[in-house]
PDB file of C-alpha atoms in Angstrom:
ATOM      1  CA  GLY A   1     -26.762-133.052 -69.813  1.00 58.00           C
ATOM      2  CA  MET A   2     -30.489-133.149 -69.001  1.00 62.00           C
ATOM      3  CA  ILE A   3     -31.188-135.347 -72.045  1.00 67.00           C
ATOM      4  CA  PHE A   4     -28.445-137.774 -70.986  1.00 60.00           C
ATOM      5  CA  LEU A   5     -29.856-137.905 -67.436  1.00 66.00           C
ATOM      6  CA  LYS A   6     -33.388-138.484 -68.758  1.00 63.00           C
ATOM      7  CA  ASN A   7     -32.210-141.293 -71.037  1.00 66.00           C
ATOM      8  CA  TYR A   8     -30.216-142.834 -68.183  1.00 62.00           C
ATOM      9  CA  LEU A   9     -33.251-142.778 -65.876  1.00 65.00           C
ATOM     10  CA  ASP A  10     -35.503-144.213 -68.595  1.00 66.00           C
ATOM     11  CA  ASN A  11     -33.054-147.060 -69.182  1.00 72.00           C
ATOM     12  CA  LEU A  12     -32.739-147.683 -65.446  1.00 68.00           C
ATOM     13  CA  ILE A  13     -36.516-147.812 -64.999  1.00 72.00           C
ATOM     14  CA  SER A  14     -36.850-150.157 -67.979  1.00 76.00           C
ATOM     15  CA  ALA A  15     -34.179-152.473 -66.560  1.00 75.00           C
ATOM     16  CA  CYS A  16     -35.861-152.464 -63.115  1.00 75.00           C
ATOM     17  CA  LYS A  17     -39.228-153.149 -64.733  1.00 76.00           C
ATOM     18  CA  ILE A  18     -37.823-156.207 -66.537  1.00 78.00           C
ATOM     19  CA  GLN A  19     -36.238-157.495 -63.330  1.00 78.00           C
ATOM     20  CA  PHE A  20     -39.503-156.971 -61.440  1.00 74.00           C
ATOM     21  CA  SER A  21     -41.596-158.730 -64.096  1.00 80.00           C
ATOM     22  CA  ASN A  22     -39.281-161.782 -63.936  1.00 81.00           C
ATOM     23  CA  LYS A  23     -39.503-162.205 -60.137  1.00 82.00           C
ATOM     24  CA  PRO A  24     -42.279-159.952 -58.790  1.00 83.00           C
ATOM     25  CA  LEU A  25     -42.943-161.923 -55.584  1.00 87.00           C
ATOM     26  CA  ILE A  26     -39.308-161.697 -54.451  1.00 86.00           C
ATOM     27  CA  TYR A  27     -39.170-157.915 -54.843  1.00 83.00           C
ATOM     28  CA  VAL A  28     -42.566-157.374 -53.192  1.00 86.00           C
ATOM     29  CA  THR A  29     -41.415-159.520 -50.241  1.00 88.00           C
ATOM     30  CA  VAL A  30     -38.137-157.617 -49.933  1.00 87.00           C
ATOM     31  CA  PHE A  31     -39.924-154.253 -49.875  1.00 86.00           C
ATOM     32  CA  TYR A  32     -42.494-155.614 -47.406  1.00 87.00           C
ATOM     33  CA  ILE A  33     -39.674-156.655 -45.057  1.00 87.00           C
ATOM     34  CA  LEU A  34     -37.988-153.283 -45.620  1.00 86.00           C
ATOM     35  CA  GLY A  35     -41.176-151.580 -44.397  1.00 84.00           C
ATOM     36  CA  ILE A  36     -41.115-153.661 -41.205  1.00 80.00           C
ATOM     37  CA  ILE A  37     -37.458-152.755 -40.593  1.00 81.00           C
ATOM     38  CA  ILE A  38     -38.131-149.044 -41.136  1.00 80.00           C
ATOM     39  CA  SER A  39     -41.163-149.128 -38.836  1.00 79.00           C
ATOM     40  CA  SER A  40     -39.239-150.950 -36.086  1.00 72.00           C
ATOM     41  CA  CYS A  41     -36.319-148.489 -36.251  1.00 73.00           C
ATOM     42  CA  PHE A  42     -38.250-145.214 -36.543  1.00 74.00           C
ATOM     43  CA  ASN A  43     -41.385-143.879 -34.867  1.00 72.00           C
ATOM     44  CA  ILE A  44     -43.450-143.207 -37.989  1.00 75.00           C
ATOM     45  CA  SER A  45     -46.826-141.498 -37.706  1.00 76.00           C
ATOM     46  CA  ILE A  46     -49.714-143.522 -39.116  1.00 78.00           C
ATOM     47  CA  LEU A  47     -51.212-140.266 -40.441  1.00 81.00           C
ATOM     48  CA  CYS A  48     -48.038-139.621 -42.483  1.00 84.00           C
ATOM     49  CA  VAL A  49     -48.203-143.121 -43.970  1.00 84.00           C
ATOM     50  CA  VAL A  50     -51.885-142.675 -44.913  1.00 85.00           C
ATOM     51  CA  LEU A  51     -51.139-139.290 -46.528  1.00 88.00           C
ATOM     52  CA  LEU A  52     -48.215-140.775 -48.437  1.00 88.00           C
ATOM     53  CA  LEU A  53     -50.414-143.638 -49.644  1.00 87.00           C
ATOM     54  CA  THR A  54     -53.021-141.112 -50.813  1.00 89.00           C
ATOM     55  CA  VAL A  55     -50.446-139.070 -52.731  1.00 89.00           C
ATOM     56  CA  LEU A  56     -49.010-142.248 -54.226  1.00 88.00           C
ATOM     57  CA  CYS A  57     -52.437-143.404 -55.427  1.00 88.00           C
ATOM     58  CA  ILE A  58     -53.100-140.016 -57.024  1.00 88.00           C
ATOM     59  CA  MET A  59     -49.735-140.118 -58.830  1.00 87.00           C
ATOM     60  CA  TYR A  60     -50.438-143.667 -59.983  1.00 84.00           C
ATOM     61  CA  PHE A  61     -53.853-142.807 -61.451  1.00 87.00           C
ATOM     62  CA  LEU A  62     -52.315-139.766 -63.150  1.00 85.00           C
ATOM     63  CA  LYS A  63     -49.679-142.157 -64.576  1.00 82.00           C
ATOM     64  CA  LYS A  64     -46.802-140.233 -63.022  1.00 82.00           C
ATOM     65  CA  ILE A  65     -45.078-143.355 -61.679  1.00 83.00           C
ATOM     66  CA  PRO A  66     -44.573-146.840 -63.184  1.00 84.00           C
ATOM     67  CA  ASN A  67     -46.763-149.717 -62.038  1.00 85.00           C
ATOM     68  CA  PHE A  68     -43.928-151.699 -60.439  1.00 82.00           C
ATOM     69  CA  VAL A  69     -42.730-148.681 -58.428  1.00 84.00           C
ATOM     70  CA  PHE A  70     -46.267-148.147 -57.149  1.00 86.00           C
ATOM     71  CA  ILE A  71     -46.602-151.816 -56.136  1.00 87.00           C
ATOM     72  CA  LEU A  72     -43.251-151.892 -54.314  1.00 87.00           C
ATOM     73  CA  ILE A  73     -43.782-148.671 -52.362  1.00 87.00           C
ATOM     74  CA  VAL A  74     -47.352-149.645 -51.452  1.00 89.00           C
ATOM     75  CA  SER A  75     -46.032-153.006 -50.222  1.00 89.00           C
ATOM     76  CA  SER A  76     -43.617-151.207 -47.871  1.00 88.00           C
ATOM     77  CA  LEU A  77     -46.220-148.723 -46.619  1.00 87.00           C
ATOM     78  CA  ILE A  78     -48.778-151.458 -45.932  1.00 88.00           C
ATOM     79  CA  SER A  79     -46.204-153.392 -43.899  1.00 86.00           C
ATOM     80  CA  VAL A  80     -45.497-150.203 -41.893  1.00 84.00           C
ATOM     81  CA  LEU A  81     -49.221-149.833 -41.118  1.00 83.00           C
ATOM     82  CA  LEU A  82     -49.639-153.493 -40.185  1.00 81.00           C
ATOM     83  CA  TYR A  83     -46.504-153.487 -38.011  1.00 77.00           C
ATOM     84  CA  ASP A  84     -47.620-150.350 -36.170  1.00 75.00           C
ATOM     85  CA  PHE A  85     -51.095-151.775 -35.607  1.00 72.00           C
ATOM     86  CA  HIS A  86     -49.665-155.121 -34.492  1.00 68.00           C
ATOM     87  CA  VAL A  87     -47.044-153.705 -32.128  1.00 67.00           C
ATOM     88  CA  LYS A  88     -48.474-150.417 -30.876  1.00 67.00           C
ATOM     89  CA  THR A  89     -52.121-151.288 -30.151  1.00 72.00           C
ATOM     90  CA  PHE A  90     -52.523-152.996 -26.794  1.00 82.00           C
ATOM     91  CA  PRO A  91     -55.329-153.059 -24.180  1.00 83.00           C
ATOM     92  CA  GLU A  92     -55.138-150.649 -21.227  1.00 85.00           C
ATOM     93  CA  ASN A  93     -54.109-153.398 -18.785  1.00 90.00           C
ATOM     94  CA  HIS A  94     -51.175-154.556 -20.922  1.00 92.00           C
ATOM     95  CA  ILE A  95     -47.826-155.042 -19.160  1.00 92.00           C
ATOM     96  CA  LYS A  96     -46.335-152.443 -21.508  1.00 90.00           C
ATOM     97  CA  TYR A  97     -48.229-149.746 -19.600  1.00 89.00           C
ATOM     98  CA  GLN A  98     -47.518-151.235 -16.139  1.00 90.00           C
ATOM     99  CA  ILE A  99     -43.787-151.935 -16.392  1.00 91.00           C
ATOM    100  CA  LYS A 100     -42.563-148.451 -15.381  1.00 90.00           C
ATOM    101  CA  ASP A 101     -44.419-148.603 -12.049  1.00 91.00           C
ATOM    102  CA  LEU A 102     -43.307-152.189 -11.378  1.00 93.00           C
ATOM    103  CA  ASN A 103     -39.692-151.941 -12.533  1.00 94.00           C
ATOM    104  CA  GLY A 104     -37.276-153.270  -9.903  1.00 93.00           C
ATOM    105  CA  LYS A 105     -40.034-154.465  -7.571  1.00 95.00           C
ATOM    106  CA  LYS A 106     -40.763-157.969  -6.357  1.00 95.00           C
ATOM    107  CA  ALA A 107     -44.265-159.226  -7.067  1.00 96.00           C
ATOM    108  CA  VAL A 108     -46.384-162.347  -7.407  1.00 96.00           C
ATOM    109  CA  ILE A 109     -47.020-163.132 -11.070  1.00 96.00           C
ATOM    110  CA  THR A 110     -49.593-165.611 -12.347  1.00 96.00           C
ATOM    111  CA  GLY A 111     -49.753-166.756 -15.941  1.00 95.00           C
ATOM    112  CA  LEU A 112     -49.852-169.508 -18.530  1.00 92.00           C
ATOM    113  CA  MET A 113     -46.771-170.983 -20.175  1.00 90.00           C
ATOM    114  CA  VAL A 114     -47.197-170.362 -23.916  1.00 86.00           C
ATOM    115  CA  LYS A 115     -43.845-171.788 -24.954  1.00 84.00           C
ATOM    116  CA  ASP A 116     -41.899-174.797 -23.792  1.00 81.00           C
ATOM    117  CA  VAL A 117     -39.221-174.043 -21.214  1.00 85.00           C
ATOM    118  CA  GLU A 118     -35.685-173.368 -22.478  1.00 88.00           C
ATOM    119  CA  ILE A 119     -33.153-175.071 -20.199  1.00 85.00           C
ATOM    120  CA  ILE A 120     -29.542-173.856 -20.298  1.00 84.00           C
ATOM    121  CA  LYS A 121     -27.554-176.627 -18.654  1.00 79.00           C
ATOM    122  CA  GLU A 122     -24.197-174.823 -18.938  1.00 82.00           C
ATOM    123  CA  ASN A 123     -25.369-171.935 -16.738  1.00 85.00           C
ATOM    124  CA  LYS A 124     -27.801-174.024 -14.677  1.00 88.00           C
ATOM    125  CA  THR A 125     -30.598-171.625 -15.593  1.00 92.00           C
ATOM    126  CA  ALA A 126     -33.861-171.719 -17.509  1.00 92.00           C
ATOM    127  CA  SER A 127     -36.113-169.247 -19.300  1.00 93.00           C
ATOM    128  CA  LEU A 128     -39.806-169.382 -20.120  1.00 93.00           C
ATOM    129  CA  ILE A 129     -42.514-167.178 -21.575  1.00 94.00           C
ATOM    130  CA  LEU A 130     -45.722-166.524 -19.656  1.00 95.00           C
ATOM    131  CA  LYS A 131     -49.016-165.149 -20.899  1.00 94.00           C
ATOM    132  CA  LEU A 132     -49.949-162.954 -17.968  1.00 95.00           C
ATOM    133  CA  ASP A 133     -53.130-163.287 -15.942  1.00 95.00           C
ATOM    134  CA  SER A 134     -52.398-161.139 -12.872  1.00 95.00           C
ATOM    135  CA  ILE A 135     -49.675-159.347 -10.928  1.00 96.00           C
ATOM    136  CA  LYS A 136     -49.862-158.781  -7.172  1.00 95.00           C
ATOM    137  CA  TYR A 137     -47.562-156.132  -5.705  1.00 93.00           C
ATOM    138  CA  LEU A 138     -47.931-155.721  -1.946  1.00 89.00           C
ATOM    139  CA  LYS A 139     -51.739-155.900  -1.499  1.00 87.00           C
ATOM    140  CA  ASP A 140     -52.592-154.564  -4.945  1.00 91.00           C
ATOM    141  CA  LEU A 141     -53.798-157.354  -7.258  1.00 93.00           C
ATOM    142  CA  LYS A 142     -54.222-156.377 -10.924  1.00 92.00           C
ATOM    143  CA  LYS A 143     -55.425-158.243 -13.973  1.00 94.00           C
ATOM    144  CA  VAL A 144     -52.634-157.809 -16.499  1.00 94.00           C
ATOM    145  CA  SER A 145     -52.344-158.982 -20.112  1.00 94.00           C
ATOM    146  CA  GLY A 146     -49.355-159.516 -22.380  1.00 93.00           C
ATOM    147  CA  LEU A 147     -46.244-161.667 -22.392  1.00 94.00           C
ATOM    148  CA  ILE A 148     -43.406-161.705 -19.889  1.00 95.00           C
ATOM    149  CA  LYS A 149     -40.084-163.555 -19.948  1.00 96.00           C
ATOM    150  CA  ILE A 150     -39.004-165.401 -16.801  1.00 96.00           C
ATOM    151  CA  ASN A 151     -35.291-165.978 -16.122  1.00 95.00           C
ATOM    152  CA  PHE A 152     -35.081-168.786 -13.535  1.00 94.00           C
ATOM    153  CA  GLN A 153     -31.714-168.793 -11.748  1.00 93.00           C
ATOM    154  CA  GLU A 154     -31.681-172.502 -10.908  1.00 90.00           C
ATOM    155  CA  GLU A 155     -31.291-175.712 -12.885  1.00 85.00           C
ATOM    156  CA  LEU A 156     -34.455-177.454 -14.082  1.00 85.00           C
ATOM    157  CA  ASN A 157     -34.900-180.962 -15.435  1.00 80.00           C
ATOM    158  CA  TYR A 158     -36.726-181.729 -18.662  1.00 74.00           C
ATOM    159  CA  GLY A 159     -40.397-182.380 -17.995  1.00 75.00           C
ATOM    160  CA  GLU A 160     -40.665-180.383 -14.734  1.00 83.00           C
ATOM    161  CA  LEU A 161     -42.411-177.523 -16.521  1.00 85.00           C
ATOM    162  CA  ASN A 162     -44.450-177.906 -19.702  1.00 82.00           C
ATOM    163  CA  TYR A 163     -46.280-175.816 -22.256  1.00 82.00           C
ATOM    164  CA  GLY A 164     -49.784-175.124 -20.937  1.00 83.00           C
ATOM    165  CA  ASP A 165     -48.882-175.152 -17.230  1.00 88.00           C
ATOM    166  CA  THR A 166     -50.256-172.312 -15.105  1.00 92.00           C
ATOM    167  CA  LEU A 167     -47.561-170.881 -12.830  1.00 95.00           C
ATOM    168  CA  ARG A 168     -47.419-168.641  -9.772  1.00 96.00           C
ATOM    169  CA  ILE A 169     -44.079-166.871  -9.547  1.00 96.00           C
ATOM    170  CA  PHE A 170     -42.509-164.577  -6.973  1.00 96.00           C
ATOM    171  CA  GLY A 171     -39.644-162.593  -8.412  1.00 96.00           C
ATOM    172  CA  ARG A 172     -38.232-159.218  -9.393  1.00 96.00           C
ATOM    173  CA  ILE A 173     -39.773-157.476 -12.401  1.00 96.00           C
ATOM    174  CA  ILE A 174     -37.240-155.782 -14.656  1.00 95.00           C
ATOM    175  CA  MET A 175     -37.655-153.431 -17.591  1.00 93.00           C
ATOM    176  CA  PRO A 176     -35.353-154.462 -20.485  1.00 91.00           C
ATOM    177  CA  LYS A 177     -32.530-151.958 -20.889  1.00 87.00           C
ATOM    178  CA  GLU A 178     -31.837-149.985 -24.035  1.00 83.00           C
ATOM    179  CA  PRO A 179     -28.316-150.175 -25.560  1.00 80.00           C
ATOM    180  CA  LYS A 180     -25.812-147.757 -24.041  1.00 79.00           C
ATOM    181  CA  ASN A 181     -23.437-147.602 -27.008  1.00 78.00           C
ATOM    182  CA  PRO A 182     -24.103-146.970 -30.719  1.00 75.00           C
ATOM    183  CA  GLY A 183     -24.245-150.209 -32.713  1.00 73.00           C
ATOM    184  CA  GLU A 184     -24.815-152.324 -29.608  1.00 78.00           C
ATOM    185  CA  PHE A 185     -27.416-155.101 -29.873  1.00 83.00           C
ATOM    186  CA  ASP A 186     -30.815-153.690 -28.869  1.00 84.00           C
ATOM    187  CA  TYR A 187     -32.195-156.457 -26.648  1.00 86.00           C
ATOM    188  CA  LYS A 188     -35.192-154.341 -25.641  1.00 87.00           C
ATOM    189  CA  LYS A 189     -36.227-153.836 -29.259  1.00 83.00           C
ATOM    190  CA  TYR A 190     -35.627-157.524 -29.944  1.00 85.00           C
ATOM    191  CA  LEU A 191     -38.036-158.499 -27.146  1.00 89.00           C
ATOM    192  CA  GLU A 192     -40.608-155.905 -28.207  1.00 84.00           C
ATOM    193  CA  ARG A 193     -40.755-157.478 -31.665  1.00 80.00           C
ATOM    194  CA  LYS A 194     -41.864-160.629 -29.831  1.00 85.00           C
ATOM    195  CA  HIS A 195     -44.363-158.543 -27.808  1.00 86.00           C
ATOM    196  CA  ILE A 196     -42.350-159.009 -24.603  1.00 92.00           C
ATOM    197  CA  PHE A 197     -42.008-155.790 -22.580  1.00 92.00           C
ATOM    198  CA  ALA A 198     -40.824-157.081 -19.209  1.00 94.00           C
ATOM    199  CA  LEU A 199     -38.470-159.605 -17.630  1.00 96.00           C
ATOM    200  CA  VAL A 200     -38.695-161.362 -14.278  1.00 96.00           C
ATOM    201  CA  SER A 201     -35.656-162.624 -12.403  1.00 95.00           C
ATOM    202  CA  VAL A 202     -36.467-165.609 -10.176  1.00 95.00           C
ATOM    203  CA  ASP A 203     -33.600-166.530  -7.840  1.00 94.00           C
ATOM    204  CA  PRO A 204     -34.495-169.066  -5.096  1.00 93.00           C
ATOM    205  CA  LYS A 205     -31.353-167.981  -3.199  1.00 92.00           C
ATOM    206  CA  GLU A 206     -33.014-164.577  -2.715  1.00 93.00           C
ATOM    207  CA  GLY A 207     -36.286-166.077  -1.532  1.00 93.00           C
ATOM    208  CA  ASP A 208     -37.960-166.100  -4.946  1.00 95.00           C
ATOM    209  CA  SER A 209     -40.201-169.003  -5.930  1.00 94.00           C
ATOM    210  CA  LEU A 210     -41.890-170.754  -8.828  1.00 93.00           C
ATOM    211  CA  GLU A 211     -44.788-173.202  -8.467  1.00 93.00           C
ATOM    212  CA  ILE A 212     -47.253-174.977 -10.757  1.00 92.00           C
ATOM    213  CA  ILE A 213     -50.876-174.208  -9.838  1.00 92.00           C
ATOM    214  CA  GLY A 214     -52.430-175.761 -12.953  1.00 87.00           C
ATOM    215  CA  GLU A 215     -50.989-178.534 -15.096  1.00 78.00           C
ATOM    216  CA  CYS A 216     -50.898-178.899 -18.847  1.00 69.00           C
ATOM    217  CA  PRO A 217     -54.297-179.983 -20.272  1.00 63.00           C
ATOM    218  CA  ASN A 218     -54.978-183.719 -19.980  1.00 58.00           C
ATOM    219  CA  ASN A 219     -54.346-184.436 -23.639  1.00 60.00           C
ATOM    220  CA  LEU A 220     -52.744-187.768 -24.560  1.00 64.00           C
ATOM    221  CA  PHE A 221     -51.113-186.390 -27.710  1.00 72.00           C
ATOM    222  CA  ILE A 222     -49.512-183.485 -25.802  1.00 69.00           C
ATOM    223  CA  LYS A 223     -48.290-185.811 -23.046  1.00 64.00           C
ATOM    224  CA  ILE A 224     -46.707-188.197 -25.573  1.00 73.00           C
ATOM    225  CA  ALA A 225     -45.099-185.275 -27.449  1.00 75.00           C
ATOM    226  CA  PHE A 226     -43.525-183.829 -24.298  1.00 69.00           C
ATOM    227  CA  PHE A 227     -42.465-187.300 -23.097  1.00 71.00           C
ATOM    228  CA  LEU A 228     -40.643-187.982 -26.392  1.00 78.00           C
ATOM    229  CA  LYS A 229     -39.118-184.500 -26.441  1.00 74.00           C
ATOM    230  CA  GLY A 230     -37.789-184.948 -22.904  1.00 71.00           C
ATOM    231  CA  LYS A 231     -36.332-188.369 -23.747  1.00 74.00           C
ATOM    232  CA  LEU A 232     -34.611-187.036 -26.867  1.00 79.00           C
ATOM    233  CA  LEU A 233     -33.127-184.068 -25.006  1.00 71.00           C
ATOM    234  CA  LYS A 234     -31.801-186.351 -22.271  1.00 71.00           C
ATOM    235  CA  ILE A 235     -30.209-188.622 -24.905  1.00 74.00           C
ATOM    236  CA  ILE A 236     -28.620-185.626 -26.650  1.00 71.00           C
ATOM    237  CA  GLN A 237     -27.387-184.225 -23.330  1.00 67.00           C
ATOM    238  CA  GLY A 238     -25.874-187.575 -22.341  1.00 69.00           C
ATOM    239  CA  SER A 239     -24.267-188.148 -25.737  1.00 69.00           C
ATOM    240  CA  PHE A 240     -22.645-184.751 -26.179  1.00 63.00           C
TER     241      PHE A 240
END
C-alpha cells in the first residue's frame, strides 16, 4: 500500500512538473492571485509568513521539495506579504483610523477628485472618489489622508465635475457595513481592496452641499479629453 502511494505521488509530481514547465508563467500568476485572495479573506500574521518562507527555503536547499513546488508556494507567500504591506500600512491620519469616531456624523470634507464622476441617470444620482485633504467636524479641523467615496443624491450633468477638481462637501460620513448573512456580497471588503474605508452621503434635500473650490488644471489636452468624453456620453444617452 505504501509503495503504491509513493509511486502515485511520484507520478503526480512528475505530471505537475511537466505541466509547470510547459506554462510556468500561467501557474505562477495563478498562485500569486491565490495568495492575494487568501490574504484578503484571512488575517494572516506577517511573522507567520516570514517563518513559513524560511522553512520553505531550508527545505528547498535540502532538496526536500521540487523546484516548481518551491516557486509556486513562494509566489503565493510573496503576494500575501505585498498585499498586507499595501493594504494594512497607512499613515496615522488615514481615514481608516478616523472613521469610527466620524461614523454617522455630518462634516465638511475637502479633497481632490482622483477619478472621473460616475453619473447614474436612472437613479438621478452620482458617485465620485475623493483623495482627502481635511475633515472638519464641528470646530475640529483635521488633516486626513486616504480615499473616500461620495454618493451624491441628485442628478448631475456631464462636465459639471471633472477629474482634478478640488471639492468642499458637506454630508454624512458612513462606515461601510459588513455582510449580515453568510455568502452575501462583502461591499466593505470590496471597497477596502480599493483603499476606500468610508462613504459620504450628500443629499441636498437634507441641507447637504457640494461645491468646486479649485478647478481641474489648465491643461489643453485634459480639457479636450473631457469635452470629447462628455459629448460622446450625451450622444450615447440620447441614442439609447
